[in-house]
Amino acid sequence: MEHLLQKMARQLDALDEASLMSLWGQYAARVSRFEPTKRWEEAALVFSLIQAKRWKNQLFNHHWAQQARPAAAEAPHSGFTLDRPESSPAPQQRCKILRFRPGKGD
């Protein structure tokens, strides 16, 4: 399992972030319209992979910039957090977990 995940990570890292981000709106729209289908599940995973590549690059750039600063100088707070980016609107309401149960005939 770990070997497969590492292989997937290498493949994702080889992709260009700008090309992935050009698909962000398309997959965000698909995921926002929930439907209990395999197609929706795959779209949600693609969307999360796009987000993962973006987050990894932001985190990398943050740490790279921190290393470039002299150690003696007090580095100002970068504003980098592990939370939602400032460009994303805050949700209007809390999320809830939906429970999926098999139908009576299953």
Short mmCIF file of C-alpha atoms in Angstrom, two decimals:
data_model
loop_
_atom_site.label_atom_id
_atom_site.label_comp_id
_atom_site.label_asym_id
_atom_site.label_seq_id
_atom_site.Cartn_x
_atom_site.Cartn_y
_atom_site.Cartn_z
CA MET A 1 0.00 0.00 0.00
CA GLU A 2 2.75 2.42 0.97
CA HIS A 3 4.66 1.62 -2.25
CA LEU A 4 1.56 2.41 -4.31
CA LEU A 5 1.00 5.70 -2.48
CA GLN A 6 4.62 6.72 -2.97
CA LYS A 7 4.35 5.92 -6.69
CA MET A 8 1.20 8.04 -6.92
CA ALA A 9 2.97 10.87 -5.09
CA ARG A 10 5.88 10.77 -7.55
CA GLN A 11 3.47 10.85 -10.49
CA LEU A 12 1.52 13.76 -9.01
CA ASP A 13 4.71 15.66 -8.25
CA ALA A 14 5.79 15.29 -11.90
CA LEU A 15 2.68 17.18 -13.06
CA ASP A 16 2.75 20.92 -13.66
CA GLU A 17 0.79 22.87 -11.03
CA ALA A 18 -0.39 25.48 -13.55
CA SER A 19 -1.86 22.78 -15.78
CA LEU A 20 -3.58 21.19 -12.80
CA MET A 21 -4.93 24.54 -11.61
CA SER A 22 -6.52 25.10 -15.02
CA LEU A 23 -8.78 22.14 -14.11
CA TRP A 24 -9.52 23.38 -10.57
CA GLY A 25 -12.78 25.20 -11.41
CA GLN A 26 -14.11 22.29 -13.44
CA TYR A 27 -13.56 19.78 -10.64
CA ALA A 28 -14.67 22.16 -7.90
CA ALA A 29 -17.99 22.53 -9.75
CA ARG A 30 -18.38 18.76 -10.18
CA VAL A 31 -17.66 18.08 -6.53
CA SER A 32 -20.01 20.84 -5.36
CA ARG A 33 -22.91 19.03 -7.05
CA PHE A 34 -23.00 15.85 -5.01
CA GLU A 35 -24.33 12.69 -6.53
CA PRO A 36 -23.83 9.22 -5.05
CA THR A 37 -21.94 7.89 -8.07
CA LYS A 38 -18.48 6.57 -8.83
CA ARG A 39 -18.06 9.52 -11.22
CA TRP A 40 -18.56 11.98 -8.34
CA GLU A 41 -16.18 10.02 -6.08
CA GLU A 42 -13.47 10.08 -8.76
CA ALA A 43 -14.01 13.81 -9.32
CA ALA A 44 -13.63 14.39 -5.58
CA LEU A 45 -10.34 12.48 -5.59
CA VAL A 46 -9.06 14.39 -8.65
CA PHE A 47 -10.02 17.65 -6.95
CA SER A 48 -8.18 16.64 -3.79
CA LEU A 49 -5.10 15.71 -5.83
CA ILE A 50 -5.10 19.15 -7.46
CA GLN A 51 -5.42 20.71 -4.02
CA ALA A 52 -2.65 18.47 -2.67
CA LYS A 53 -0.19 19.56 -5.37
CA ARG A 54 -1.03 23.22 -4.73
CA TRP A 55 -0.66 22.84 -0.96
CA LYS A 56 2.63 20.94 -1.29
CA ASN A 57 4.08 23.70 -3.47
CA GLN A 58 2.91 26.42 -1.09
CA LEU A 59 4.41 24.59 1.87
CA PHE A 60 7.67 23.99 -0.01
CA ASN A 61 7.91 27.66 -1.00
CA HIS A 62 7.20 28.76 2.57
CA HIS A 63 9.99 26.59 4.00
CA TRP A 64 12.38 27.54 1.19
CA ALA A 65 11.82 31.25 1.93
CA GLN A 66 12.37 30.62 5.66
CA GLN A 67 15.73 28.99 4.94
CA ALA A 68 16.83 31.91 2.76
CA ARG A 69 16.44 34.41 5.62
CA PRO A 70 19.42 35.04 7.90
CA ALA A 71 19.07 33.12 11.15
CA ALA A 72 19.77 36.18 13.31
CA ALA A 73 16.97 38.27 11.79
CA GLU A 74 13.52 37.85 13.26
CA ALA A 75 11.40 36.55 10.39
CA PRO A 76 8.00 38.20 10.09
CA HIS A 77 4.98 35.94 10.18
CA SER A 78 4.44 34.68 6.65
CA GLY A 79 0.70 34.23 6.96
CA PHE A 80 1.09 30.62 5.90
CA THR A 81 -1.27 28.33 7.73
CA LEU A 82 -2.53 24.84 7.25
CA ASP A 83 -6.06 26.21 7.12
CA ARG A 84 -8.19 27.34 4.19
CA PRO A 85 -6.44 29.95 2.00
CA GLU A 86 -7.61 33.54 2.45
CA SER A 87 -8.93 33.57 -1.11
CA SER A 88 -11.47 30.88 -0.26
CA PRO A 89 -14.69 32.07 1.33
CA ALA A 90 -15.55 30.77 4.76
CA PRO A 91 -18.38 28.26 4.77
CA GLN A 92 -21.77 29.68 5.69
CA GLN A 93 -22.66 26.69 7.82
CA ARG A 94 -20.99 23.73 9.40
CA CYS A 95 -20.69 20.57 7.41
CA LYS A 96 -22.35 17.37 8.42
CA ILE A 97 -21.49 13.79 7.69
CA LEU A 98 -23.94 11.98 5.46
CA ARG A 99 -24.48 8.32 6.19
CA PHE A 100 -24.90 6.03 3.23
CA ARG A 101 -26.75 2.82 3.90
CA PRO A 102 -27.37 -0.01 1.47
CA GLY A 103 -30.83 -0.25 0.00
CA LYS A 104 -33.29 -2.86 1.28
CA GLY A 105 -32.54 -5.16 -1.65
CA ASP A 106 -28.75 -5.08 -1.14
#
